[in-house]
Structure formats: structure tokens, C-alpha cells
MMTF fields as JSON, N, C-alpha, C and O atoms, coordinates in Angstrom:
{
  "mmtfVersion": "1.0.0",
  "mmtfProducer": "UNKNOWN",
  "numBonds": 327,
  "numAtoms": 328,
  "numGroups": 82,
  "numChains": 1,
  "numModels": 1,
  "chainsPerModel": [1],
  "groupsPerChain": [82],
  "chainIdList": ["A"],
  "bondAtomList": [4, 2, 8, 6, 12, 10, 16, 14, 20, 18, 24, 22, 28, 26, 32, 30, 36, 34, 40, 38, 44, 42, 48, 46, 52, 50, 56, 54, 60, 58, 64, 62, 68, 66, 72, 70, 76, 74, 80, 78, 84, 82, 88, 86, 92, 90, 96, 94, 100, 98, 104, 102, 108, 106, 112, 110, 116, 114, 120, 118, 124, 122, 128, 126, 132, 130, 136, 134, 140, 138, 144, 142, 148, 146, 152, 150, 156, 154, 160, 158, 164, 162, 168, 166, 172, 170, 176, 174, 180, 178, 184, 182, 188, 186, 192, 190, 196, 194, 200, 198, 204, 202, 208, 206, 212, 210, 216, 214, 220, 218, 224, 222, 228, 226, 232, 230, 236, 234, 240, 238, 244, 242, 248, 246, 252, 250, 256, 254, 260, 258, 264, 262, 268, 266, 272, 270, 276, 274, 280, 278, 284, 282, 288, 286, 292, 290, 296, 294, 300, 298, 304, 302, 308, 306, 312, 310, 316, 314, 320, 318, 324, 322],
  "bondOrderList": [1, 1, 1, 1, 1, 1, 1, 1, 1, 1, 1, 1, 1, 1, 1, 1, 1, 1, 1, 1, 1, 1, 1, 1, 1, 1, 1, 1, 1, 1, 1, 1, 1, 1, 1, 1, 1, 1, 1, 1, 1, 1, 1, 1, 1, 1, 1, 1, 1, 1, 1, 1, 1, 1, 1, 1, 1, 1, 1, 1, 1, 1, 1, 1, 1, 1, 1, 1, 1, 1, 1, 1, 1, 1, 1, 1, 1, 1, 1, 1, 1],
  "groupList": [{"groupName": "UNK", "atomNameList": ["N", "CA", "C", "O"], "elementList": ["N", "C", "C", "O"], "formalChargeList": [0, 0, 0, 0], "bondAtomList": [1, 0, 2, 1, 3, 2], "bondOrderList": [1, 1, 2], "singleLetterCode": "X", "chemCompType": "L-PEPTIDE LINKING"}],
  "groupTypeList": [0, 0, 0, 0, 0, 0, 0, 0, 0, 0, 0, 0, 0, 0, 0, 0, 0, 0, 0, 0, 0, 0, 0, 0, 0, 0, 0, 0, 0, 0, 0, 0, 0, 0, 0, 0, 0, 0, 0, 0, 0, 0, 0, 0, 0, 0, 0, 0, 0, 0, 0, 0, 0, 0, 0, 0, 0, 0, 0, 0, 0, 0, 0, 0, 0, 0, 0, 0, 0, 0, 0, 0, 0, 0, 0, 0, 0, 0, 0, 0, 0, 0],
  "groupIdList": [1, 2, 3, 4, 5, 6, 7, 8, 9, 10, 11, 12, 13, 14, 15, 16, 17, 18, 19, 20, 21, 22, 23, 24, 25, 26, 27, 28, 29, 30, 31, 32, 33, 34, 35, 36, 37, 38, 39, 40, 41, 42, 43, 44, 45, 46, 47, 48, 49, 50, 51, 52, 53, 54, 55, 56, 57, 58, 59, 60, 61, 62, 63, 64, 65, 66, 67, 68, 69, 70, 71, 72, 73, 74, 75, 76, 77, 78, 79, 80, 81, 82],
  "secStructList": [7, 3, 3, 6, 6, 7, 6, 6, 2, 2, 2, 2, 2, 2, 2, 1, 7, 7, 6, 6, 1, 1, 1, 7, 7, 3, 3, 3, 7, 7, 6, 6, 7, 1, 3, 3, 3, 3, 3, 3, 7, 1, 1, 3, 3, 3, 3, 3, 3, 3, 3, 6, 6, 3, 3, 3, 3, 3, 3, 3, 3, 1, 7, 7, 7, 2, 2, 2, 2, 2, 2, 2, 2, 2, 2, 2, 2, 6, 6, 1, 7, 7],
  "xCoordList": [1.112, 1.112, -0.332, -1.284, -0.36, -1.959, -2.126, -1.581, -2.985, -2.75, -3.973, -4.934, -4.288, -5.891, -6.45, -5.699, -7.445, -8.465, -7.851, -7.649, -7.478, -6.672, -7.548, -6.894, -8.396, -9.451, -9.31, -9.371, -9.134, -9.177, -8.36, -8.663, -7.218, -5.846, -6.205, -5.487, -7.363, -7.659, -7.742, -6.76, -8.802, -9.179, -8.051, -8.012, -7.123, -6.026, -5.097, -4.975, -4.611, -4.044, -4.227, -3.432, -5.717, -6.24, -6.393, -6.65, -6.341, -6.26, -4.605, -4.317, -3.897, -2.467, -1.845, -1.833, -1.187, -1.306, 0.397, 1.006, 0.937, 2.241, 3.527, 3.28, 4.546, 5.602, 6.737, 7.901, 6.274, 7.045, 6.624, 7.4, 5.559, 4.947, 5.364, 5.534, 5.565, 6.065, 4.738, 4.494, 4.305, 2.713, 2.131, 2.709, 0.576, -0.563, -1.585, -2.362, -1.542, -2.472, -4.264, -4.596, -4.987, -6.377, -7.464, -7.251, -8.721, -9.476, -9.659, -9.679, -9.833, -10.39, -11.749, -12.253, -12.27, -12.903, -12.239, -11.321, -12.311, -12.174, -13.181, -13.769, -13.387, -14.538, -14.152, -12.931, -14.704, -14.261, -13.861, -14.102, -13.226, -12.916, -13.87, -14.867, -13.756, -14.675, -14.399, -15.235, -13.163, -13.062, -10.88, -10.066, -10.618, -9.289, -8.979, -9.743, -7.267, -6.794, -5.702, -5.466, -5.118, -4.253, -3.684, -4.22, -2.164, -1.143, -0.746, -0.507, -0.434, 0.367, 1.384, 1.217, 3.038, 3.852, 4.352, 3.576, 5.642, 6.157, 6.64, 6.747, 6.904, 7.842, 6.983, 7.086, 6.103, 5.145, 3.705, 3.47, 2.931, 1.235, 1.171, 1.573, 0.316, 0.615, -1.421, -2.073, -1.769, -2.926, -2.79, -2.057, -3.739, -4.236, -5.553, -6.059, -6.247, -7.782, -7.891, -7.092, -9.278, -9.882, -10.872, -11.944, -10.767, -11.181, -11.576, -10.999, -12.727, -13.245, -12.596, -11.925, -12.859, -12.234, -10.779, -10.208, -10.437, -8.579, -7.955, -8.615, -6.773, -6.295, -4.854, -3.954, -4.935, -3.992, -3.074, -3.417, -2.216, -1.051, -0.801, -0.529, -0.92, -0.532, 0.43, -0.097, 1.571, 2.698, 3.011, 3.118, 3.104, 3.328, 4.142, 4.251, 5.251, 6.708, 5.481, 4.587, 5.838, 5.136, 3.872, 3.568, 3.015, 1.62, 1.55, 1.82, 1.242, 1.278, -0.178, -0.196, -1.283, -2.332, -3.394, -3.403, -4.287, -4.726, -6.399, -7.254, -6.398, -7.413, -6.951, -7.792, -5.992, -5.117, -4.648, -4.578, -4.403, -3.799, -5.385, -5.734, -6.396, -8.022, -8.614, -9.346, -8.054, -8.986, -7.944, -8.312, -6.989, -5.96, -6.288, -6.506, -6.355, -6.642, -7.937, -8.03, -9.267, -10.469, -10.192, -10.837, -9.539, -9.521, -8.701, -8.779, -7.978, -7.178, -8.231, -8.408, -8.688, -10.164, -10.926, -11.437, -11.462, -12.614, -12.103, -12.938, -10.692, -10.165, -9.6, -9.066, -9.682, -9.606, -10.154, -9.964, -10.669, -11.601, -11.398, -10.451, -12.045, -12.119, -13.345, -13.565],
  "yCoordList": [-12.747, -14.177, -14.633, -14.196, -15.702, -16.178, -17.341, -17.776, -18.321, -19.458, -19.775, -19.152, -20.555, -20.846, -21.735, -22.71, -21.97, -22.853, -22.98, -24.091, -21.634, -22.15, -21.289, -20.703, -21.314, -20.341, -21.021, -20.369, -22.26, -23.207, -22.876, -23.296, -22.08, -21.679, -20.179, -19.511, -19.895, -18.493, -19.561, -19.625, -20.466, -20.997, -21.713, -21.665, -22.372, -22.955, -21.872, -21.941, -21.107, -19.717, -19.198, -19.062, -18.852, -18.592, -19.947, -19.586, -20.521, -22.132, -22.094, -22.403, -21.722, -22.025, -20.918, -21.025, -19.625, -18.827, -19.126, -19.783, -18.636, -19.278, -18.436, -17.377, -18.91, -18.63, -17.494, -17.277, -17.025, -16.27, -15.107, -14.351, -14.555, -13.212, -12.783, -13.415, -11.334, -10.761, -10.151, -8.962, -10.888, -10.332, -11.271, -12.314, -11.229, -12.006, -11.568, -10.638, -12.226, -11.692, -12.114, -13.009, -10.736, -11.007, -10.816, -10.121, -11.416, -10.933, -9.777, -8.888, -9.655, -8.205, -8.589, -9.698, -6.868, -6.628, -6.467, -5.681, -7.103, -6.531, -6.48, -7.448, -5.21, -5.581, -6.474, -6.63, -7.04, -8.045, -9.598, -10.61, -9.663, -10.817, -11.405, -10.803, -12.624, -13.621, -13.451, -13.175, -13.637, -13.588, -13.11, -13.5, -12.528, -12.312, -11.853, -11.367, -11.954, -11.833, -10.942, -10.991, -10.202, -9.268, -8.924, -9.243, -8.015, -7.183, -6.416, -6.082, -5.712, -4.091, -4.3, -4.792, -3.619, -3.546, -2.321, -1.468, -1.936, -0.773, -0.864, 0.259, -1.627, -1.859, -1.814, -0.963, -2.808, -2.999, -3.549, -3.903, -3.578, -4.798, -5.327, -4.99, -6.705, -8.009, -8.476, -8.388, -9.006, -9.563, -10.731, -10.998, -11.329, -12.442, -12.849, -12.739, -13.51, -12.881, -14.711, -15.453, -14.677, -15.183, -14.747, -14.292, -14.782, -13.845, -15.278, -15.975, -14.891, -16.303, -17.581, -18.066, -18.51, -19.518, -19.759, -20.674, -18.432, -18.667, -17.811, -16.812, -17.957, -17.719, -16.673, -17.074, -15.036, -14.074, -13.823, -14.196, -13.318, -12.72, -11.176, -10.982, -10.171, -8.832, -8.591, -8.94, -8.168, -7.555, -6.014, -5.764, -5.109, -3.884, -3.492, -3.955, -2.136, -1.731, -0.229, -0.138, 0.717, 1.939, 2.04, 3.053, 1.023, 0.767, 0.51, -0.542, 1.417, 0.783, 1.013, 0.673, 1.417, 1.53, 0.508, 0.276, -0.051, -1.027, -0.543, -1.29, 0.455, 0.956, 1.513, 1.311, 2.105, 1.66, 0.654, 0.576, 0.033, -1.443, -1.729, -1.474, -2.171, -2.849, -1.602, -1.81, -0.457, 0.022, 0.087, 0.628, -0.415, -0.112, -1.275, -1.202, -2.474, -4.329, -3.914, -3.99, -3.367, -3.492, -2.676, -3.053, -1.621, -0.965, -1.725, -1.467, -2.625, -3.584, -4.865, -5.382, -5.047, -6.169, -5.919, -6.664, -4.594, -3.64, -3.464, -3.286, -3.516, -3.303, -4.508, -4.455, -5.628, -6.509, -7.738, -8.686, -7.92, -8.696, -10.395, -10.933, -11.121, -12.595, -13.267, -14.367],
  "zCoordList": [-6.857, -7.019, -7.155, -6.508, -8.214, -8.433, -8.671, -9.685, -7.779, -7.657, -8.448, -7.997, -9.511, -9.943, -9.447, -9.451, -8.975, -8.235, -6.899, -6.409, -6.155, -4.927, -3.542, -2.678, -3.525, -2.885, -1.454, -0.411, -1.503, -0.56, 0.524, 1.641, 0.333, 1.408, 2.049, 2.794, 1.602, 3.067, 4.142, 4.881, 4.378, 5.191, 5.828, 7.057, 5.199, 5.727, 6.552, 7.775, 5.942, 6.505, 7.765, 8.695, 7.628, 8.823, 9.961, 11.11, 9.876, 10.782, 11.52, 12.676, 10.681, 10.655, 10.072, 8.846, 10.597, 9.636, 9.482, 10.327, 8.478, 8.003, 8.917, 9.494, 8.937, 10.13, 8.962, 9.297, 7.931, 7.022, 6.994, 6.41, 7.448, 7.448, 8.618, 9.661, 8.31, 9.155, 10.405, 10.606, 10.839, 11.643, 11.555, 11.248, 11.828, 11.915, 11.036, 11.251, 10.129, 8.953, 10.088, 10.866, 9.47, 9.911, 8.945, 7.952, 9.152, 8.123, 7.919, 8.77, 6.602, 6.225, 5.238, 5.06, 4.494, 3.388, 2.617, 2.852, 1.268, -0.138, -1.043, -1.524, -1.289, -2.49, -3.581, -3.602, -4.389, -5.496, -4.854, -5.513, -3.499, -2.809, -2.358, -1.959, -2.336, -1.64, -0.232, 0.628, -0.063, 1.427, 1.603, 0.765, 2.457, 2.9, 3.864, 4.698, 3.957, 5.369, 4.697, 3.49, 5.49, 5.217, 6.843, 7.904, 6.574, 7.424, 7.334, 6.174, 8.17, 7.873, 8.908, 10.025, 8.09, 9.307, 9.194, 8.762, 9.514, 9.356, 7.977, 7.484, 7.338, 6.037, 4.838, 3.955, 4.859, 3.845, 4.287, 5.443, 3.433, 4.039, 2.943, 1.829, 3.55, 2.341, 2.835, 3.875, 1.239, 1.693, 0.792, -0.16, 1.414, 0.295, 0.677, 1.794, -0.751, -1.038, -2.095, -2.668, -1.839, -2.906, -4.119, -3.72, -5.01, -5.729, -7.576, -8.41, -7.182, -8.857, -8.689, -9.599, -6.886, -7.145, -6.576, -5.982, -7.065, -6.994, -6.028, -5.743, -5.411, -4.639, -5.121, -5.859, -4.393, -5.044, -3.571, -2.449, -3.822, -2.918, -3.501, -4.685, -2.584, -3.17, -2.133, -1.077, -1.937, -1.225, -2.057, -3.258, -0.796, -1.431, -0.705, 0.431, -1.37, -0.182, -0.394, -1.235, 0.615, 0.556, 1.117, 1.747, 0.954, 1.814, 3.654, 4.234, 4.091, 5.394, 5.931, 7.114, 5.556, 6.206, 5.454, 4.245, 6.449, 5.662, 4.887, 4.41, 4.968, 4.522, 3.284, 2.409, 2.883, 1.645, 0.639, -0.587, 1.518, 0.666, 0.487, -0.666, 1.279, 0.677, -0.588, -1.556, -0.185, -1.3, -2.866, -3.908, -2.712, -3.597, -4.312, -5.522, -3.628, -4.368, -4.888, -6.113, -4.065, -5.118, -5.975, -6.954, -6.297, -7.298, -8.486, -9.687, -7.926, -9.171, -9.693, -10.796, -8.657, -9.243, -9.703, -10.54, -9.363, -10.307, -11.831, -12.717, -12.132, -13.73, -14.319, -15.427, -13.632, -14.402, -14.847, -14.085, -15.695, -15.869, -15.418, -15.993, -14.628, -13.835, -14.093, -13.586]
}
């Protein structure tokens, strides 16, 4: 999911983090990100990032380590051009 000019809702998130995730999203690193918060559960890990401004959602089934899922997103930001 990609919101354009929506960079503004890490900060909200983290203030209030939303009652639909399954966990407590926390900050992380992403390379390519301005700034994000991400989760890992048993099922899947979900982040969301700001990245040129705008605001992305990545949900993955199969990912559960979060050192995975961060190096898996910069490797998708590193190939696409923003």
C-alpha cells in the first residue's frame, strides 16, 4: 500500500499506534526510509516506512524475523526508482 505525500502518519502511528495490528509496531531501520516502524508475529511482519515524502505499508505471510523483512524492503527500495 502507497499513500503519496503521506509521510506524516509514521509519526501519528507511533503516537497512537492503530488497534488492527496484530502487535506493537516499533521503530526500526530501513535503508532507503526516512523513518519506520514495523512487527513481527508468528504469522507474518508488517512495516510501514516513509520513503520520498510518502507513506508505504509492506505486509508479508512467510517473514517472521525482522532482520529479514528490513533487509528484504531496502532491497525493494534500492530497485526502484522514487
Amino acid at each position: 500500500q502507497f499513500v503519496q505525500g503521506g509521510a506524516w502518519a509514521i509519526a501519528q502511528e507511533l503516537a497512537q499506534p492503530p488497534s488492527y495490528y496484530y502487535g506493537t509496531m516499533a521503530p526500526v531501520s530501513i535503508a532507503g526510509a526516512t523513518s519506520a516502524l514495523a512487527l513481527c508475529n508468528d504469522a507474518a511482519c508488517q512495516a510501514d516506512f516513509a520513503v520520498a515524502g510518502s507513506w508505504m505499508s509492506v505486509q508479508t505471510d512467510g517473514v517472521t524475523s525482522m532482520d529479514e523483512l528490513t533487509h528484504d524492503i531496502a532491497a525493494l527500495l534500492a530497485a526502484t526508482p522514487h
